mmCIF file of C-alpha atoms in Angstrom:
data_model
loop_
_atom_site.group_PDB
_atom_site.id
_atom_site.type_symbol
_atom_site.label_atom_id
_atom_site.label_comp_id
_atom_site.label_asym_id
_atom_site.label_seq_id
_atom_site.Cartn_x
_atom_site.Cartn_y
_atom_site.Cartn_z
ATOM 1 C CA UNK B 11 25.625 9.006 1.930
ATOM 2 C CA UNK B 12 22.082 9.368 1.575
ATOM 3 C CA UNK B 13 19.800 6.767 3.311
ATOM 4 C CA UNK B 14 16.208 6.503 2.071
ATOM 5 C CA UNK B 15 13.375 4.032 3.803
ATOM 6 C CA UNK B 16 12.284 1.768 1.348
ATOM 7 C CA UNK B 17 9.835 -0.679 3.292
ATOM 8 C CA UNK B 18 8.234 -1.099 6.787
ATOM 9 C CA UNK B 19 8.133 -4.873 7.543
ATOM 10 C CA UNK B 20 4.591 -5.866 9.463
ATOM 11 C CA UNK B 21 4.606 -8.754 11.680
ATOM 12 C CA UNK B 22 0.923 -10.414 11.500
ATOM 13 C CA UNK B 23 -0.424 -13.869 12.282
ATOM 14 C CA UNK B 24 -3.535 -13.171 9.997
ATOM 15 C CA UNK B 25 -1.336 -11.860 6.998
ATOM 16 C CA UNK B 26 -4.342 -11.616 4.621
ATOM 17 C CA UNK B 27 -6.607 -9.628 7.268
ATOM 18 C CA UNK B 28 -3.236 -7.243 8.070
ATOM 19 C CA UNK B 29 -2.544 -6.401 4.547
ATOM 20 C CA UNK B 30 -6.271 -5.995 3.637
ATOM 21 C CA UNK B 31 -6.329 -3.658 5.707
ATOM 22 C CA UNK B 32 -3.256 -1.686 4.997
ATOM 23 C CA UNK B 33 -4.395 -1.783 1.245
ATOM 24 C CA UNK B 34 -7.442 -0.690 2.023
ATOM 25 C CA UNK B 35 -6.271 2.289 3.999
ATOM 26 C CA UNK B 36 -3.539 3.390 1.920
ATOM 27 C CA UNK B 37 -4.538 2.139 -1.478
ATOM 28 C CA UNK B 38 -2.151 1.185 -3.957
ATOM 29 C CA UNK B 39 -1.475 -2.069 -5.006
ATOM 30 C CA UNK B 40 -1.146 -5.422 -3.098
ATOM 31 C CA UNK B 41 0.928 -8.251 -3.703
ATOM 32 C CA UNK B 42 0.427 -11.677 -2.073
ATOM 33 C CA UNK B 43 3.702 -14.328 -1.626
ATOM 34 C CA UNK B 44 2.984 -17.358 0.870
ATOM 35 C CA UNK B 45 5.358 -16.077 3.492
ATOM 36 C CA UNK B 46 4.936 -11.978 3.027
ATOM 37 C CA UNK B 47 2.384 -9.726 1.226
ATOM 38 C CA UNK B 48 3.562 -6.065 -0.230
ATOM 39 C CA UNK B 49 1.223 -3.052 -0.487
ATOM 40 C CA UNK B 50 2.665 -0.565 -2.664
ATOM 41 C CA UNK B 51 0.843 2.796 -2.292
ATOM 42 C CA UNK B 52 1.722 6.002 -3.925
ATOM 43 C CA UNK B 53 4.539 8.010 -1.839
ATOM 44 C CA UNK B 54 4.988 5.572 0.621
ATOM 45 C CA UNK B 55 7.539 2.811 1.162
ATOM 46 C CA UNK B 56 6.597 -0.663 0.889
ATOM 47 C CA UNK B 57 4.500 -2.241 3.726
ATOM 48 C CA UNK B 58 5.291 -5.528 4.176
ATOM 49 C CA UNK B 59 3.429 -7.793 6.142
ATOM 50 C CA UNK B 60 5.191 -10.553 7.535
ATOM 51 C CA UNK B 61 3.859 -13.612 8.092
ATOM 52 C CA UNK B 62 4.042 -14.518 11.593
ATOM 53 C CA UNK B 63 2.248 -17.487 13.349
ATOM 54 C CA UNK B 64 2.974 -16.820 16.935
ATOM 55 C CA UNK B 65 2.547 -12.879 16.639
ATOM 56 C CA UNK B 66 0.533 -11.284 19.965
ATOM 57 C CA UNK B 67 -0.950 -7.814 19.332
ATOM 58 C CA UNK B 68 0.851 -5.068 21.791
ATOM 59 C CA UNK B 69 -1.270 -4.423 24.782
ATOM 60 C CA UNK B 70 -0.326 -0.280 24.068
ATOM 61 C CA UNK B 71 -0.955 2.182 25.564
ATOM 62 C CA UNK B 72 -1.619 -0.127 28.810
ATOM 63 C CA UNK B 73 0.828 -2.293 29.089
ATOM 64 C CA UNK B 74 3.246 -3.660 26.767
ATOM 65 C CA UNK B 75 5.332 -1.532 24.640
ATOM 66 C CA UNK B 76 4.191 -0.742 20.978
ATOM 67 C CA UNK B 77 6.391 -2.907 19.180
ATOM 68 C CA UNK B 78 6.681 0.228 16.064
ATOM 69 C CA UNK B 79 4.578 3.040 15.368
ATOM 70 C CA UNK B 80 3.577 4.712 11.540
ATOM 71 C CA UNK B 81 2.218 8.423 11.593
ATOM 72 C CA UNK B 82 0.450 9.515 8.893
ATOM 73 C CA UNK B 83 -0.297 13.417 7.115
ATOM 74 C CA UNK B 84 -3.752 13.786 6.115
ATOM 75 C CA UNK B 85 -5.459 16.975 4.854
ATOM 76 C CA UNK B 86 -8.804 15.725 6.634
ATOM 77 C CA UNK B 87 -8.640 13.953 9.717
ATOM 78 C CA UNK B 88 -12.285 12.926 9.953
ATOM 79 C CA UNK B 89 -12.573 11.744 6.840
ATOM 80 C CA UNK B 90 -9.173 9.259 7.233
ATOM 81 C CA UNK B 91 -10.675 8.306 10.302
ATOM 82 C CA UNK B 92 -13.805 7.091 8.850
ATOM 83 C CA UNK B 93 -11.667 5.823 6.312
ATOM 84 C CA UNK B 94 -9.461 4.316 8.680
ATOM 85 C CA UNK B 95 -12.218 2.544 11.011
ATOM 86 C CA UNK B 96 -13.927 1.427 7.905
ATOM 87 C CA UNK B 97 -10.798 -0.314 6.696
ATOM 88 C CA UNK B 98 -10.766 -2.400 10.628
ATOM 89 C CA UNK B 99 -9.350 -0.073 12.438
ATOM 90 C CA UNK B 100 -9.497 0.261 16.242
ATOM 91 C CA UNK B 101 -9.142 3.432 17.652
ATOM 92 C CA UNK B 102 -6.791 3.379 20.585
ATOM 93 C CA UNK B 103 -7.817 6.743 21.740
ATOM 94 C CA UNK B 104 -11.425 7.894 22.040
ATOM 95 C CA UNK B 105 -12.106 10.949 20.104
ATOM 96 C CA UNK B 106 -13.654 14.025 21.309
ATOM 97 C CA UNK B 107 -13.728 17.509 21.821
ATOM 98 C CA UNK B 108 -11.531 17.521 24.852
ATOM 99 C CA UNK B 109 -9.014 15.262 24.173
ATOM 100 C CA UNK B 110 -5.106 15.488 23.897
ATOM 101 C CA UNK B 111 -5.549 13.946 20.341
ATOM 102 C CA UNK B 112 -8.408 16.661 19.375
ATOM 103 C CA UNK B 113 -6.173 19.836 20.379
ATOM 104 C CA UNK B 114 -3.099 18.067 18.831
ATOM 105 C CA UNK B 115 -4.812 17.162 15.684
ATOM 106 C CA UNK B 116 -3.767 13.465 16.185
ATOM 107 C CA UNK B 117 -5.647 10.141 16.244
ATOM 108 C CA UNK B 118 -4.176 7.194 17.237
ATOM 109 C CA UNK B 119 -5.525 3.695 15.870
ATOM 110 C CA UNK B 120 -4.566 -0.356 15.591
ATOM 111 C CA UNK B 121 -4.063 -2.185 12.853
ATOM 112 C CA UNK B 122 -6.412 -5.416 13.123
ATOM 113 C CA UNK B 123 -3.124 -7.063 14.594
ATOM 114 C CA UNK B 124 -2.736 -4.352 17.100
ATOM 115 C CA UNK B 125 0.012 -2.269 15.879
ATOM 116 C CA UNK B 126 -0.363 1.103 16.785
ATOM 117 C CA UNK B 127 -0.399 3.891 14.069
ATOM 118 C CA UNK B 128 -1.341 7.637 14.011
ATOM 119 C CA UNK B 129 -3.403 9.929 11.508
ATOM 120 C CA UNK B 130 -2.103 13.670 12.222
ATOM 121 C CA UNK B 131 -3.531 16.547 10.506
ATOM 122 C CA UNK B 132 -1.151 18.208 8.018
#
């Protein structure tokens, strides 16, 4: 039986900042309902931000666990990271030549409610 992931369910206080940015970064299409908005972007499964009121970022990589974790293939990982700071991104891990993330051709970011996501160089 074949199992195929259809959607990625986002919990966000802020539901309109969260899935601004997600459409944004992923283009596509975006799809507002009071309780959940759905960006639909080409090859991907559904994000779905959820809306939720009492939602507190993850303190990752410091302290709390992540909560989930997206990676993302891109051919060209500085431009997705301008991309993705330009969309309200944080970037978890500084960037440099002598980094873990430089010599693994990773970067790891937040979403603007704190969820932790990857861009890795395909």
């Amino acid at each position: 039986m074949p199992i195929t992931l259809t959607s990625v369910i986002i919990d966000a206080a802020d539901t309109e900042k969260e899935s601004s940015f997600w459409h944004r970064l992923l283009g596509g299409s975006l799809t507002p309902t009071p309780t959940h908005h759905f960006v639909q972007a080409p090859g991907l499964p559904v994000i779905v931000v959820q809306a939720a009121p009492g939602h507190t970022a993850p303190n990752w990589p410091d302290g709390t666990s992540q909560q989930m974790h997206l990676d993302f293939g891109v051919d060209d990982l500085a431009t997705a990271d301008r991309a993705a700071t330009d969309a309200g991104a944080t970037r978890l891990r500084p960037t440099g030549e002598t980094t873990q993330e430089t010599r693994t051709r990773s970067r790891v970011y937040a979403s603007p409610a704190g969820h932790p996501f990857c861009l890795r160089s395909t």
